[in-house]
mmCIF file of C-alpha atoms in Angstrom:
data_model
loop_
_atom_site.group_PDB
_atom_site.id
_atom_site.type_symbol
_atom_site.label_atom_id
_atom_site.label_comp_id
_atom_site.label_asym_id
_atom_site.label_seq_id
_atom_site.Cartn_x
_atom_site.Cartn_y
_atom_site.Cartn_z
ATOM 1 C CA MET A 1 43.582 32.759 170.131
ATOM 2 C CA LYS A 2 41.912 36.067 170.491
ATOM 3 C CA ILE A 3 41.087 35.306 174.115
ATOM 4 C CA ILE A 4 44.807 34.570 174.862
ATOM 5 C CA GLN A 5 45.771 37.769 172.943
ATOM 6 C CA TYR A 6 43.315 39.756 175.006
ATOM 7 C CA ILE A 7 44.648 38.322 178.245
ATOM 8 C CA LEU A 8 48.226 39.204 177.298
ATOM 9 C CA LEU A 9 47.182 42.714 176.399
ATOM 10 C CA VAL A 10 45.459 43.198 179.798
ATOM 11 C CA CYS A 11 48.514 41.869 181.635
ATOM 12 C CA SER A 12 50.815 44.153 179.691
ATOM 13 C CA LEU A 13 48.700 47.148 180.522
ATOM 14 C CA CYS A 14 48.683 46.253 184.146
ATOM 15 C CA LEU A 15 52.420 45.880 184.175
ATOM 16 C CA PHE A 16 52.764 49.175 182.370
ATOM 17 C CA ASP A 17 50.582 50.860 184.919
ATOM 18 C CA GLU A 18 52.501 49.299 187.830
ATOM 19 C CA ILE A 19 55.852 50.570 186.401
ATOM 20 C CA GLY A 20 54.343 53.824 185.805
ATOM 21 C CA ALA A 21 53.127 54.075 189.296
ATOM 22 C CA GLN A 22 56.572 53.216 190.582
ATOM 23 C CA ASN A 23 58.069 55.972 188.411
ATOM 24 C CA ARG A 24 55.735 58.463 189.993
ATOM 25 C CA SER A 25 56.802 57.724 193.526
ATOM 26 C CA ILE A 26 59.440 59.884 195.303
ATOM 27 C CA GLU A 27 62.804 59.438 193.553
ATOM 28 C CA PHE A 28 65.408 59.358 196.251
ATOM 29 C CA ARG A 29 68.949 60.328 194.971
ATOM 30 C CA GLU A 30 72.149 58.550 195.538
ATOM 31 C CA GLY A 31 75.163 60.486 196.654
ATOM 32 C CA ASN A 32 76.740 61.802 199.760
ATOM 33 C CA TRP A 33 75.764 64.905 201.725
ATOM 34 C CA GLU A 34 78.289 67.238 200.173
ATOM 35 C CA GLN A 35 77.270 66.116 196.685
ATOM 36 C CA MET A 36 73.741 66.813 197.427
ATOM 37 C CA LEU A 37 74.434 70.254 198.806
ATOM 38 C CA LYS A 38 76.303 71.152 195.614
ATOM 39 C CA MET A 39 73.513 69.911 193.468
ATOM 40 C CA ALA A 40 70.939 71.795 195.532
ATOM 41 C CA LYS A 41 72.945 75.067 195.255
ATOM 42 C CA LYS A 42 73.329 74.603 191.504
ATOM 43 C CA GLU A 43 69.686 73.789 190.852
ATOM 44 C CA LYS A 44 68.442 76.364 193.448
ATOM 45 C CA LYS A 45 66.366 73.654 195.098
ATOM 46 C CA MET A 46 66.119 72.303 198.691
ATOM 47 C CA ILE A 47 67.093 68.898 199.723
ATOM 48 C CA PHE A 48 64.240 66.912 201.190
ATOM 49 C CA VAL A 49 65.743 64.630 203.879
ATOM 50 C CA ASP A 50 63.854 61.623 205.262
ATOM 51 C CA CYS A 51 65.599 60.883 208.578
ATOM 52 C CA TYR A 52 64.574 57.417 209.634
ATOM 53 C CA THR A 53 65.703 54.431 211.612
ATOM 54 C CA SER A 54 65.364 50.741 210.929
ATOM 55 C CA TRP A 55 63.169 50.090 214.034
ATOM 56 C CA CYS A 56 60.743 53.018 213.416
ATOM 57 C CA GLY A 57 57.239 51.850 212.603
ATOM 58 C CA PRO A 58 55.963 55.229 211.227
ATOM 59 C CA CYS A 59 59.053 55.387 209.074
ATOM 60 C CA LYS A 60 58.269 52.047 207.416
ATOM 61 C CA HIS A 61 54.650 53.210 206.947
ATOM 62 C CA MET A 62 55.735 56.269 205.136
ATOM 63 C CA ALA A 63 58.126 54.395 202.973
ATOM 64 C CA ASP A 64 55.551 51.761 202.099
ATOM 65 C CA LYS A 65 52.297 53.696 201.945
ATOM 66 C CA VAL A 66 53.003 57.363 201.297
ATOM 67 C CA PHE A 67 56.198 57.845 199.333
ATOM 68 C CA PRO A 68 55.095 55.650 196.458
ATOM 69 C CA GLN A 69 51.902 57.512 195.832
ATOM 70 C CA ALA A 70 51.817 59.360 192.591
ATOM 71 C CA LYS A 71 50.516 62.658 194.208
ATOM 72 C CA VAL A 72 53.403 62.735 196.538
ATOM 73 C CA GLY A 73 56.006 61.738 194.012
ATOM 74 C CA GLU A 74 54.908 64.287 191.426
ATOM 75 C CA TYR A 75 55.128 67.149 194.005
ATOM 76 C CA TYR A 76 58.350 66.142 195.772
ATOM 77 C CA ASN A 77 60.207 65.141 192.577
ATOM 78 C CA ALA A 78 59.319 68.563 190.982
ATOM 79 C CA HIS A 79 60.273 70.766 193.970
ATOM 80 C CA PHE A 80 63.086 68.973 195.890
ATOM 81 C CA LEU A 81 66.214 66.781 195.689
ATOM 82 C CA ASN A 82 65.074 63.793 197.830
ATOM 83 C CA LEU A 83 67.367 61.847 200.110
ATOM 84 C CA LYS A 84 66.901 59.037 202.590
ATOM 85 C CA LEU A 85 69.273 58.880 205.566
ATOM 86 C CA ASP A 86 69.506 56.188 208.359
ATOM 87 C CA ALA A 87 70.041 58.407 211.257
ATOM 88 C CA GLU A 88 71.705 55.674 213.217
ATOM 89 C CA LYS A 89 73.700 53.562 210.742
ATOM 90 C CA SER A 90 75.015 55.881 207.944
ATOM 91 C CA GLU A 91 77.681 58.400 208.591
ATOM 92 C CA ASP A 92 75.809 61.230 206.679
ATOM 93 C CA GLY A 93 72.766 60.230 208.601
ATOM 94 C CA LYS A 94 74.353 60.497 211.970
ATOM 95 C CA MET A 95 75.951 63.819 211.069
ATOM 96 C CA VAL A 96 72.719 65.354 209.781
ATOM 97 C CA ALA A 97 70.699 64.117 212.792
ATOM 98 C CA LYS A 98 73.352 65.737 215.111
ATOM 99 C CA THR A 99 73.558 68.950 213.102
ATOM 100 C CA PHE A 100 69.722 69.550 213.159
ATOM 101 C CA GLY A 101 68.930 68.107 216.502
ATOM 102 C CA VAL A 102 66.908 65.137 215.237
ATOM 103 C CA SER A 103 65.671 63.013 218.203
ATOM 104 C CA ALA A 104 62.335 61.574 217.067
ATOM 105 C CA TYR A 105 61.437 59.629 213.899
ATOM 106 C CA PRO A 106 60.637 60.019 211.193
ATOM 107 C CA THR A 107 61.808 63.678 210.970
ATOM 108 C CA PHE A 108 61.683 65.334 207.681
ATOM 109 C CA LEU A 109 64.081 68.100 206.883
ATOM 110 C CA PHE A 110 64.268 70.672 204.043
ATOM 111 C CA VAL A 111 67.720 72.066 203.723
ATOM 112 C CA ASN A 112 68.975 74.652 201.180
ATOM 113 C CA GLY A 113 72.323 74.429 199.215
ATOM 114 C CA GLU A 114 74.144 76.386 201.952
ATOM 115 C CA GLY A 115 73.329 73.637 204.413
ATOM 116 C CA GLU A 116 70.765 75.805 206.277
ATOM 117 C CA LEU A 117 67.505 74.364 207.711
ATOM 118 C CA VAL A 118 64.595 75.863 205.922
ATOM 119 C CA TYR A 119 61.705 73.764 207.268
ATOM 120 C CA ARG A 120 61.097 70.649 209.185
ATOM 121 C CA PHE A 121 58.265 68.420 210.462
ATOM 122 C CA LEU A 122 57.966 65.012 212.036
ATOM 123 C CA GLY A 123 55.718 62.046 212.416
ATOM 124 C CA GLY A 124 53.722 59.879 209.997
ATOM 125 C CA LYS A 125 51.289 61.769 207.699
ATOM 126 C CA THR A 126 48.525 61.042 205.203
ATOM 127 C CA VAL A 127 49.278 61.615 201.575
ATOM 128 C CA ASP A 128 47.426 64.905 201.547
ATOM 129 C CA MET A 129 49.109 66.065 204.829
ATOM 130 C CA PHE A 130 52.462 65.149 203.475
ATOM 131 C CA VAL A 131 52.028 67.200 200.277
ATOM 132 C CA LYS A 132 50.752 70.086 202.357
ATOM 133 C CA GLU A 133 53.944 70.067 204.455
ATOM 134 C CA GLY A 134 55.913 70.141 201.187
ATOM 135 C CA GLU A 135 53.981 73.212 200.120
ATOM 136 C CA LYS A 136 54.746 74.893 203.440
ATOM 137 C CA ALA A 137 58.467 74.125 202.833
ATOM 138 C CA VAL A 138 58.249 75.881 199.379
ATOM 139 C CA VAL A 139 56.619 78.900 200.941
ATOM 140 C CA ALA A 140 59.318 78.967 203.709
ATOM 141 C CA PHE A 141 62.056 78.675 201.064
ATOM 142 C CA ALA A 142 60.649 81.729 199.291
ATOM 143 C CA ALA A 143 60.542 83.698 202.418
ATOM 144 C CA GLN A 144 64.043 82.767 203.487
ATOM 145 C CA PRO A 145 65.667 86.020 202.283
ATOM 146 C CA GLU A 146 63.220 88.001 204.432
ATOM 147 C CA LEU A 147 63.705 85.650 207.428
ATOM 148 C CA LYS A 148 67.509 86.269 207.147
ATOM 149 C CA LYS A 149 67.012 89.999 207.143
ATOM 150 C CA TYR A 150 64.844 89.668 210.400
ATOM 151 C CA THR A 151 67.457 87.310 211.995
ATOM 152 C CA LYS A 152 70.223 89.859 211.251
ATOM 153 C CA LYS A 153 68.216 92.648 212.821
ATOM 154 C CA TYR A 154 67.339 90.477 215.791
ATOM 155 C CA GLU A 155 70.905 89.621 216.313
ATOM 156 C CA GLU A 156 71.869 93.336 216.106
ATOM 157 C CA GLY A 157 69.376 93.947 219.081
ATOM 158 C CA ASN A 158 66.073 94.891 217.634
ATOM 159 C CA ARG A 159 63.398 94.200 220.241
ATOM 160 C CA ASP A 160 60.486 96.276 218.888
ATOM 161 C CA LYS A 161 57.269 94.511 219.710
ATOM 162 C CA GLU A 162 55.867 94.564 216.128
ATOM 163 C CA PHE A 163 59.199 93.492 214.719
ATOM 164 C CA LEU A 164 59.254 90.573 217.233
ATOM 165 C CA ASN A 165 55.675 89.630 216.139
ATOM 166 C CA GLN A 166 56.574 89.554 212.446
ATOM 167 C CA TYR A 167 59.852 87.634 213.242
ATOM 168 C CA PHE A 168 57.859 85.002 215.207
ATOM 169 C CA ILE A 169 55.465 84.581 212.285
ATOM 170 C CA LEU A 170 58.334 83.996 209.793
ATOM 171 C CA LYS A 171 60.123 81.527 212.038
ATOM 172 C CA ASP A 172 57.033 79.642 212.930
ATOM 173 C CA ARG A 173 56.118 79.200 209.249
ATOM 174 C CA SER A 174 59.502 77.636 208.720
ATOM 175 C CA GLY A 175 58.960 75.199 211.578
ATOM 176 C CA LEU A 176 61.802 76.673 213.526
ATOM 177 C CA ASP A 177 62.062 76.987 217.325
ATOM 178 C CA CYS A 178 60.509 80.403 218.266
ATOM 179 C CA SER A 179 61.250 80.288 221.946
ATOM 180 C CA ASP A 180 63.906 83.021 222.038
ATOM 181 C CA VAL A 181 61.724 85.502 219.960
ATOM 182 C CA LEU A 182 58.533 84.742 222.006
ATOM 183 C CA LEU A 183 60.150 85.232 225.358
ATOM 184 C CA ASP A 184 61.306 88.723 224.151
ATOM 185 C CA TYR A 185 57.890 89.400 222.710
ATOM 186 C CA PHE A 186 55.902 88.352 225.754
ATOM 187 C CA ALA A 187 58.197 90.573 227.914
ATOM 188 C CA LEU A 188 56.477 93.436 226.062
ATOM 189 C CA VAL A 189 52.928 92.220 226.166
ATOM 190 C CA ASP A 190 50.631 93.669 228.823
ATOM 191 C CA ASP A 191 49.398 91.149 231.355
ATOM 192 C CA SER A 192 45.809 91.861 230.272
ATOM 193 C CA GLN A 193 46.659 90.572 226.801
ATOM 194 C CA LEU A 194 48.668 87.441 227.720
ATOM 195 C CA LEU A 195 45.767 85.117 227.018
ATOM 196 C CA ASP A 196 43.881 86.910 224.314
ATOM 197 C CA SER A 197 43.008 85.042 221.021
ATOM 198 C CA VAL A 198 46.260 85.871 219.336
ATOM 199 C CA ASN A 199 48.758 85.208 222.268
ATOM 200 C CA VAL A 200 47.143 82.108 223.874
ATOM 201 C CA SER A 201 47.928 80.021 220.693
ATOM 202 C CA ARG A 202 51.566 80.978 220.955
ATOM 203 C CA ILE A 203 52.192 79.638 224.448
ATOM 204 C CA GLY A 204 52.678 76.096 223.187
ATOM 205 C CA LYS A 205 55.449 77.407 220.843
ATOM 206 C CA ILE A 206 57.737 78.113 223.816
ATOM 207 C CA THR A 207 59.965 75.052 224.393
ATOM 208 C CA VAL A 208 61.988 76.395 227.338
ATOM 209 C CA PHE A 209 60.792 77.144 230.842
ATOM 210 C CA ASP A 210 60.782 80.687 232.035
ATOM 211 C CA LYS A 211 59.640 81.004 235.608
ATOM 212 C CA LYS A 212 58.767 84.671 235.462
ATOM 213 C CA LEU A 213 56.610 84.234 232.270
ATOM 214 C CA ALA A 214 55.049 81.059 233.668
ATOM 215 C CA ASN A 215 53.931 82.950 236.823
ATOM 216 C CA ARG A 216 52.494 85.642 234.610
ATOM 217 C CA PHE A 217 50.434 83.108 232.613
ATOM 218 C CA VAL A 218 49.177 81.648 235.950
ATOM 219 C CA ASP A 219 48.192 85.038 237.239
ATOM 220 C CA ALA A 220 46.448 86.001 234.102
ATOM 221 C CA ALA A 221 44.472 82.647 233.984
ATOM 222 C CA CYS A 222 43.414 83.264 237.653
ATOM 223 C CA VAL A 223 41.989 86.733 236.638
ATOM 224 C CA GLU A 224 40.181 85.196 233.735
#
């Protein structure tokens, strides 16, 4: 009898642990996009959006292997309102994918209550990498007021080299396209400094082709 009671106790504990583990996974909310925005604005949090498709292998891996992990759930549930959107089948998913230029999957978006993109990254990640990306999003969210100030000054025509340097750093930390800022920045960089330790790492951040700048990089490489 005692053996049976012991077995039942062990089974109960295992079931409890399993339920507990499930509760610690990422909690994805139910609701449409507008409702999520209102909630995010009220709670002063970002919406974490998992943009996925039904045919995407890495999407399935993240859903099966990463999202259920306690370390991931604890961080994302504490800092974000989490939402899953099928970018091809749901109306909100198609709208969000179009709005934020999502073309590869999975793409992960962090959007504030105003509907503004704060941070993004894409592709399958390990548990630790996924949490790190969430931490970067939190940093970017905290820096958003400063980023908005820089954006306003940029739109007003500020093209000072150090200003562009700082603006690039802020945009890059937020996972935003920095091509516009970098093209203006490199226009002010002397040819002898194009490929120095600071600038060479920024070349890959330019996503548009600029013939004049490309020729300058080639010439600088030949001198090297």
